[in-house]
Amino acid sequence: MSAGKIGCLVLYAVLAAVALTEAGSSIGALAIWVLLVLVVVHAVEVVVFFRLCQQAGGSLPGNMLQVFVFGYFHTIEMKAAVAAKQPG
């Protein structure tokens, strides 16, 4: 797992912890909003990178899930996989 993906997981864990432990405060509300924005942005990325998910090989649902969770960091790996499959 790349450092970027680990960073994403750490960020999600911190935001979730803040949202849960500081519920009702402005920092808790901010954490929830940031999480919601990330959900929307990553959902859009799944649509934008759908063709790349198909071309990368492996499990299409697995690639789509990883794009949803890790966003750009998974697209880097998929682009490398597609480039490695092309002759020349």
Short mmCIF file of C-alpha atoms in Angstrom, two decimals:
data_model
loop_
_atom_site.label_atom_id
_atom_site.label_comp_id
_atom_site.label_asym_id
_atom_site.label_seq_id
_atom_site.Cartn_x
_atom_site.Cartn_y
_atom_site.Cartn_z
CA MET A 1 0.00 0.00 0.00
CA SER A 2 1.39 3.38 -1.00
CA ALA A 3 2.12 6.19 1.42
CA GLY A 4 -0.69 8.22 -0.16
CA LYS A 5 -3.24 5.50 0.53
CA ILE A 6 -2.05 5.15 4.12
CA GLY A 7 -2.32 8.92 4.47
CA CYS A 8 -5.92 8.77 3.23
CA LEU A 9 -6.82 6.13 5.79
CA VAL A 10 -5.19 8.14 8.58
CA LEU A 11 -7.04 11.28 7.48
CA TYR A 12 -10.38 9.45 7.42
CA ALA A 13 -9.71 7.96 10.87
CA VAL A 14 -8.81 11.35 12.35
CA LEU A 15 -11.83 13.06 10.78
CA ALA A 16 -14.16 10.29 11.98
CA ALA A 17 -12.70 10.42 15.49
CA VAL A 18 -13.10 14.20 15.65
CA ALA A 19 -16.65 13.99 14.28
CA LEU A 20 -17.59 11.39 16.90
CA THR A 21 -15.80 12.81 19.93
CA GLU A 22 -16.62 16.45 19.23
CA ALA A 23 -20.23 15.97 18.10
CA GLY A 24 -22.24 19.13 18.61
CA SER A 25 -19.25 21.45 18.43
CA SER A 26 -18.10 23.51 15.48
CA ILE A 27 -14.98 21.35 15.00
CA GLY A 28 -17.15 18.22 14.93
CA ALA A 29 -19.43 19.80 12.37
CA LEU A 30 -16.43 20.83 10.28
CA ALA A 31 -15.08 17.27 10.35
CA ILE A 32 -18.44 15.94 9.17
CA TRP A 33 -18.55 18.48 6.33
CA VAL A 34 -15.04 17.59 5.23
CA LEU A 35 -15.98 13.89 5.21
CA LEU A 36 -19.10 14.65 3.17
CA VAL A 37 -17.11 16.70 0.66
CA LEU A 38 -14.62 13.83 0.31
CA VAL A 39 -17.48 11.39 -0.31
CA VAL A 40 -18.91 13.59 -3.07
CA VAL A 41 -15.53 14.27 -4.69
CA HIS A 42 -14.55 10.61 -4.65
CA ALA A 43 -17.95 9.57 -6.04
CA VAL A 44 -17.34 11.95 -8.95
CA GLU A 45 -13.86 10.45 -9.41
CA VAL A 46 -15.39 6.98 -9.73
CA VAL A 47 -17.49 8.24 -12.65
CA VAL A 48 -14.62 10.19 -14.23
CA PHE A 49 -12.16 7.29 -13.99
CA PHE A 50 -14.61 4.49 -14.85
CA ARG A 51 -12.95 3.79 -18.22
CA LEU A 52 -9.53 3.61 -16.55
CA CYS A 53 -10.97 1.18 -13.99
CA GLN A 54 -12.08 -1.05 -16.88
CA GLN A 55 -8.74 -0.84 -18.68
CA ALA A 56 -6.60 -1.49 -15.60
CA GLY A 57 -7.55 -5.14 -15.37
CA GLY A 58 -8.38 -7.01 -12.23
CA SER A 59 -11.69 -6.56 -10.50
CA LEU A 60 -13.78 -3.68 -11.85
CA PRO A 61 -15.75 -3.35 -8.58
CA GLY A 62 -12.47 -3.55 -6.65
CA ASN A 63 -10.91 -0.79 -8.73
CA MET A 64 -14.01 1.37 -8.37
CA LEU A 65 -14.06 0.86 -4.59
CA GLN A 66 -10.39 1.79 -4.32
CA VAL A 67 -10.94 4.92 -6.44
CA PHE A 68 -13.82 5.82 -4.12
CA VAL A 69 -11.71 5.31 -1.00
CA PHE A 70 -8.28 6.47 -2.18
CA GLY A 71 -9.10 8.69 -5.17
CA TYR A 72 -6.11 9.95 -7.10
CA PHE A 73 -3.69 7.65 -5.28
CA HIS A 74 -5.33 4.56 -6.81
CA THR A 75 -5.52 6.12 -10.27
CA ILE A 76 -1.72 6.41 -10.24
CA GLU A 77 -1.48 2.63 -9.80
CA MET A 78 -4.10 1.94 -12.46
CA LYS A 79 -2.37 4.20 -14.99
CA ALA A 80 0.88 2.31 -14.37
CA ALA A 81 -0.93 -1.03 -14.88
CA VAL A 82 -2.45 0.15 -18.17
CA ALA A 83 0.92 1.45 -19.39
CA ALA A 84 2.59 -1.86 -18.52
CA LYS A 85 -0.01 -3.80 -20.54
CA GLN A 86 0.57 -1.78 -23.72
CA PRO A 87 3.14 -3.19 -26.15
CA GLY A 88 6.28 -1.32 -26.96
#
